[in-house]
Short mmCIF file of C-alpha atoms in Angstrom, two decimals:
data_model
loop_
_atom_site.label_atom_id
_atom_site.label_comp_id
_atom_site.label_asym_id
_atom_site.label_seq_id
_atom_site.Cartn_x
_atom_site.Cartn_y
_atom_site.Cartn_z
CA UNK A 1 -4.04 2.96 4.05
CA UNK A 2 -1.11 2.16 2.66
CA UNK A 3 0.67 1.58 -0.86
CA UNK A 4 2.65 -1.58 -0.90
CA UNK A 5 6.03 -0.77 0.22
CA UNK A 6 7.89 1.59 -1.86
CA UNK A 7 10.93 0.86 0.27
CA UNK A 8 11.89 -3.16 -1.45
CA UNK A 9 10.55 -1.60 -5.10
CA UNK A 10 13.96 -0.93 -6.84
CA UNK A 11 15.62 -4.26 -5.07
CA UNK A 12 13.61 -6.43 -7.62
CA UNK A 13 15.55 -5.20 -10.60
CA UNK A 14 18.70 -5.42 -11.75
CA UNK A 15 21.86 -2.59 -11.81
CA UNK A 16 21.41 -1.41 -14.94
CA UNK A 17 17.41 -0.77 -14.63
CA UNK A 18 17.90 0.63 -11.35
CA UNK A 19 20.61 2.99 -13.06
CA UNK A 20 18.44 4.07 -15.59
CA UNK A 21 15.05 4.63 -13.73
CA UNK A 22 16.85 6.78 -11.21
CA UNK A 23 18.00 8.58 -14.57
CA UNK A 24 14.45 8.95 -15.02
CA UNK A 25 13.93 10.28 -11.84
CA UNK A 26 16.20 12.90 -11.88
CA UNK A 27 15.17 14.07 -15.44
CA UNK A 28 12.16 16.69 -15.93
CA UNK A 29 8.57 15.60 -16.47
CA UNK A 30 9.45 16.38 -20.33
CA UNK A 31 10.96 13.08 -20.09
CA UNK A 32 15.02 11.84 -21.35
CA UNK A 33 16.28 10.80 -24.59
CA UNK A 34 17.03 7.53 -25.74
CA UNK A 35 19.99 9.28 -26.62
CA UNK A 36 21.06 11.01 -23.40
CA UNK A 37 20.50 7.68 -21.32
CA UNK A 38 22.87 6.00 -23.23
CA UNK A 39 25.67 8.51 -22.25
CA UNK A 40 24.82 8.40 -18.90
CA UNK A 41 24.24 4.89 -18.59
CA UNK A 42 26.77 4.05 -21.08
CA UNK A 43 25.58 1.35 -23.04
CA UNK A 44 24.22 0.71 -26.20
CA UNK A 45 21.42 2.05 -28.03
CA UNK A 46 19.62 -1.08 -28.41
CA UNK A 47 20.56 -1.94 -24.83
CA UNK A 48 18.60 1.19 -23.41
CA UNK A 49 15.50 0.33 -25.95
CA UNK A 50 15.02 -2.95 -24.69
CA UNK A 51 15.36 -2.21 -20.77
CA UNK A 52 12.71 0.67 -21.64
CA UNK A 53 10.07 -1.63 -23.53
CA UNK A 54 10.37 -3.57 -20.59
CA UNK A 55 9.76 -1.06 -17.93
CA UNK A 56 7.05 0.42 -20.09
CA UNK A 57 5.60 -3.80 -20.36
CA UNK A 58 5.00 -2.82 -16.61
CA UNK A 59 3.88 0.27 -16.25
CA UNK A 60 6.65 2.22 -14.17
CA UNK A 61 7.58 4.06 -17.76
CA UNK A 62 6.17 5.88 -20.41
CA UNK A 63 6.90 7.45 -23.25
CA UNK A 64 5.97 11.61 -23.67
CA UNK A 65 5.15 14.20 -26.19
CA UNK A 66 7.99 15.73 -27.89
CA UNK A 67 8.33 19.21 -27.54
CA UNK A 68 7.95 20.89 -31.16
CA UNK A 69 11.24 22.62 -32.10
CA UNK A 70 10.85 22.27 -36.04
CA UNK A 71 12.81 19.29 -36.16
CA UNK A 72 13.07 15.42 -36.23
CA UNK A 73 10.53 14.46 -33.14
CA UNK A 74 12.72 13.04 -30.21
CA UNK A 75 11.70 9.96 -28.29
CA UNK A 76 11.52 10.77 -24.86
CA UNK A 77 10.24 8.79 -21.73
CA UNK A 78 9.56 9.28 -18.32
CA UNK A 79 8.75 7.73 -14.69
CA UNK A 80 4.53 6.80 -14.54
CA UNK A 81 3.20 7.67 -11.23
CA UNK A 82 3.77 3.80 -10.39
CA UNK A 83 7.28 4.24 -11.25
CA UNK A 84 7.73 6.94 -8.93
CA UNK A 85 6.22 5.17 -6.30
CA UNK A 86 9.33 2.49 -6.26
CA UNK A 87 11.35 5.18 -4.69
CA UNK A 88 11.68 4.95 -0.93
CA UNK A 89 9.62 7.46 0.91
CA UNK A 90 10.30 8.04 4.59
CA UNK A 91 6.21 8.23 5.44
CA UNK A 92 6.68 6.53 8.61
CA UNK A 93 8.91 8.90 10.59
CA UNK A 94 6.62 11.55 9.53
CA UNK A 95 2.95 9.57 10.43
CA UNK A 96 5.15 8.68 14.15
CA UNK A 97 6.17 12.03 14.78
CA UNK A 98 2.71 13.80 13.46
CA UNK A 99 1.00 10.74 15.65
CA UNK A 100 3.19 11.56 18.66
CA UNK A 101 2.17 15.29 19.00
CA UNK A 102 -1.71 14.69 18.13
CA UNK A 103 -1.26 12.36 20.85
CA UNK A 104 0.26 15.32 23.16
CA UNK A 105 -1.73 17.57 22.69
CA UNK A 106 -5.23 15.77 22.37
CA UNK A 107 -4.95 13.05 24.80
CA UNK A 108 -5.20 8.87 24.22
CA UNK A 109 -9.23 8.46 23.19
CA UNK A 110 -9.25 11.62 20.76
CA UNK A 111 -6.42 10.56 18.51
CA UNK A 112 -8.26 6.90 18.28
CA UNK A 113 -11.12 8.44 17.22
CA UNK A 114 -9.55 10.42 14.75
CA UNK A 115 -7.97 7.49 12.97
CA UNK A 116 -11.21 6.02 13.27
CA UNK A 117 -12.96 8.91 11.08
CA UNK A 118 -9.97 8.84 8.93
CA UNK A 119 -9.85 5.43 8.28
CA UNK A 120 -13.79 5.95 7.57
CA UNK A 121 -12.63 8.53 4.99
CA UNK A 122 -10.27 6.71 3.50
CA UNK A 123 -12.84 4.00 2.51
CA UNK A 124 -15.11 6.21 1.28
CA UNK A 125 -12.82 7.15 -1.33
CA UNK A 126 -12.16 3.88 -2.36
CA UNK A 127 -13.70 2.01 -5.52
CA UNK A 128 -16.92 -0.29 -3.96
CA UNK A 129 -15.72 -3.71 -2.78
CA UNK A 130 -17.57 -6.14 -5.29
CA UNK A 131 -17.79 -9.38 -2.63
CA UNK A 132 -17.99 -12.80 -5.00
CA UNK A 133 -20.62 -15.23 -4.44
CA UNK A 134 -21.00 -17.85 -1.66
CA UNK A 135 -19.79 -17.15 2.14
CA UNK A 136 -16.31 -17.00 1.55
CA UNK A 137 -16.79 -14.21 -1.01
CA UNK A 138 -16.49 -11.16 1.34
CA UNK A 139 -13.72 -12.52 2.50
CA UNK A 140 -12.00 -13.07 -0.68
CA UNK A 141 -12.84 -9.78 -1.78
CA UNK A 142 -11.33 -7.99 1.49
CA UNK A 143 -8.02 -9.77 1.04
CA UNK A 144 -7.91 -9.27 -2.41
CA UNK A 145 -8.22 -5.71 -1.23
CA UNK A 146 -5.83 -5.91 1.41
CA UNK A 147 -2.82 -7.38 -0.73
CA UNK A 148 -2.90 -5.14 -3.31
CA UNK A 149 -2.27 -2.66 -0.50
CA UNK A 150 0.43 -4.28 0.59
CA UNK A 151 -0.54 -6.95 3.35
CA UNK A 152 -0.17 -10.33 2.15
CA UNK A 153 -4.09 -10.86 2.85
CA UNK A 154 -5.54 -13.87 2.23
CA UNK A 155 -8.87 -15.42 2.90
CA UNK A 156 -9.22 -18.19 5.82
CA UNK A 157 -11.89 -20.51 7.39
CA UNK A 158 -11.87 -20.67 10.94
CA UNK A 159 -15.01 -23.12 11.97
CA UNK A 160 -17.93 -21.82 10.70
CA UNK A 161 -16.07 -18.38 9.97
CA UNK A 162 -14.70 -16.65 6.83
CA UNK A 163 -12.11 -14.65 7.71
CA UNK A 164 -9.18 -12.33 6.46
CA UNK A 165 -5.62 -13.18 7.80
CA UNK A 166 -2.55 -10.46 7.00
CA UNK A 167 0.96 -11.71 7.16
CA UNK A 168 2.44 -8.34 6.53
CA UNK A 169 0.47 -5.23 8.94
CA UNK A 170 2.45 -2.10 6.55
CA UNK A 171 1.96 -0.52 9.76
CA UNK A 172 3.93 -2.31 11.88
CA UNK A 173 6.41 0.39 13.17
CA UNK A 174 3.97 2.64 14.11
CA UNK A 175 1.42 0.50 15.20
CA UNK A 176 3.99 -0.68 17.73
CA UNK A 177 4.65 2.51 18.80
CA UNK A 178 1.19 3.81 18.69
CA UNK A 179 -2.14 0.63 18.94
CA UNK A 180 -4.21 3.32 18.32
CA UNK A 181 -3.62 3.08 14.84
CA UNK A 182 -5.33 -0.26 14.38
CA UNK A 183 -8.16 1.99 14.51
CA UNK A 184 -7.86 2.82 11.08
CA UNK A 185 -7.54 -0.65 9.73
CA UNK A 186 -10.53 -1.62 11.10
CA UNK A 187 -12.64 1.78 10.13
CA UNK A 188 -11.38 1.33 6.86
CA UNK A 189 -12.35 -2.41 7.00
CA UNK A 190 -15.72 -1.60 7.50
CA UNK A 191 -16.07 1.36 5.68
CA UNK A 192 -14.98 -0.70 2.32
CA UNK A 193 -17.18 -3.74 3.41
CA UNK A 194 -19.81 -2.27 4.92
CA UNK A 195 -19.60 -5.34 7.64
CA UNK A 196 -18.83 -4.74 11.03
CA UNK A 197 -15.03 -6.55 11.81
CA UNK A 198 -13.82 -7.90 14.28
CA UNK A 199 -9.61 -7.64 15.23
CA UNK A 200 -9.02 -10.90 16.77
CA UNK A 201 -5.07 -11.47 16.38
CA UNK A 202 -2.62 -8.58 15.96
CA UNK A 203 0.83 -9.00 14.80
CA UNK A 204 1.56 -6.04 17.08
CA UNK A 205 0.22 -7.54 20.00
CA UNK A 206 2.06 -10.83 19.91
CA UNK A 207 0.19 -12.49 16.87
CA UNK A 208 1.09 -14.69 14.09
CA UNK A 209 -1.00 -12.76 11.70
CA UNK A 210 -3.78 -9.27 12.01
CA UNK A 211 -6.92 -11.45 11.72
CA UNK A 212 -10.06 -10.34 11.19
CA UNK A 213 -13.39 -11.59 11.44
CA UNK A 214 -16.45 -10.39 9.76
CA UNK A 215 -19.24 -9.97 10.89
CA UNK A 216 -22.66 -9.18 10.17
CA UNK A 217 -24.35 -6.16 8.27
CA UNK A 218 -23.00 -2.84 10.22
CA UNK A 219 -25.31 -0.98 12.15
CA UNK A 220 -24.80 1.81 14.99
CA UNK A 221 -21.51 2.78 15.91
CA UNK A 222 -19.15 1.41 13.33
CA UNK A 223 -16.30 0.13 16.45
CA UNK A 224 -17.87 -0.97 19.16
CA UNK A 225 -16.52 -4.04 20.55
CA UNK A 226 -13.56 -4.47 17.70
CA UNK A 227 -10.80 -3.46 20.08
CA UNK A 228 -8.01 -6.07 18.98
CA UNK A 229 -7.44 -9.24 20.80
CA UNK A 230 -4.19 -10.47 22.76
CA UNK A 231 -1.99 -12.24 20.76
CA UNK A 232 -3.55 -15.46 19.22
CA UNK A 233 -6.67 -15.59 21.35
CA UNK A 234 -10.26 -14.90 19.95
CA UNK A 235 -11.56 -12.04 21.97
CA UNK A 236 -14.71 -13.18 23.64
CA UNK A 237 -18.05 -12.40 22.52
CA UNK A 238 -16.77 -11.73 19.50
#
């Protein structure tokens, strides 16, 4: 599943904090000097302190041990793991292209099923959904899920139904390219849930929004009958 997108992460600061994280980047994991970022970045001391304390504030900096060289310890700070992840990273050229020759070489149905077990993986990995109470609170608690991955997920009644509707499928290139990989949404829907779902509006397929219904307790074969519907339309029987 993935990460919001890394792609928009530096567009939502301004030139001088994009200047000076990409200074980050390109320094070592034993972090940059206060000192050395206002040469490169050429502006003030006080200047570079503040834009840090605010990057640090959200967690895409941090400041690292010193190494010992006898002397006066040197601030230093670097990129967190979150801050690296605000670089662009080209991961859907490479899933497309991997996608493409699993699909060559294993045929249609085999690749599906593989992003089904993966997707199955995935969730297994994942902390335990806790659902809130009532009959909207699975439904809450998968969208809550879902946006913090990235899809604009937010719980909606439709009739009697709770359900999860996505504004934003992260997918969307690839899915386009390859349905197959709806496969995984929905394995990972149910493995984090432990509800079977059903897929009944794709954005992919013509939709407004990926919808998705859930159902009762899973039992059996995790997919059967969650195939995704034609754009808009609730698949029948579902």
């Amino acid at each position: 599943m993935a990460a919001r997108s890394p792609g928009v992460g530096l567009a939502r600061f301004g030139d001088t904090q994009q200047r000076l994280l990409r200074q980050l980047l390109l320094g070592s994991e034993a972090g940059c000097p206060v000192e050395t970022l206002c040469e490169r970045l050429r502006i003030s001391h006080n200047a570079v302190r503040q834009h840090l304390t605010a990057l640090t504030g959200h967690g895409y900096v941090e400041r690292v041990q010193s190494r010992p060289t006898g002397g006066r310890p040197v601030a230093r700070f670097a990129l967190t793991s979150a801050g690296r992840e605000l670089f662009p990273r080209n991961y859907g050229a490479i899933a497309g292209a991997l996608i493409t020759q699993l699909h060559a070489r294993m045929g249609e149905a085999e690749v599906g099923s593989l992003l089904q077990d993966l997707g199955a993986t995935v969730a297994a990995t994942q902390p335990a959904l806790q659902p809130g109470d009532g009959p909207d609170g699975m439904a809450r608690a998968l969208a809550q899920r879902l946006d913090g991955l990235g899809y604009e997920a937010v719980p909606a009644r439709h009739g009697d139904d709770w359900q999860v509707e996505a504004f934003n499928c992260v997918f969307h290139a690839l899915a386009r390219q390859h349905p197959q990989v709806c496969k995984f949404d929905l394995a990972y829907l149910e493995g984090v849930s432990g509800r079977r779902i059903h897929h009944m509006e794709c954005i992919v397929r013509g939709g407004h929004v990926c919808r998705f219904r859930i159902g009762d307790a899973r039992g059996g074969d995790a997919l059967q009958g969650s195939e995704p519907a034609v754009a808009g339309r609730d698949k029948p029987g579902s």
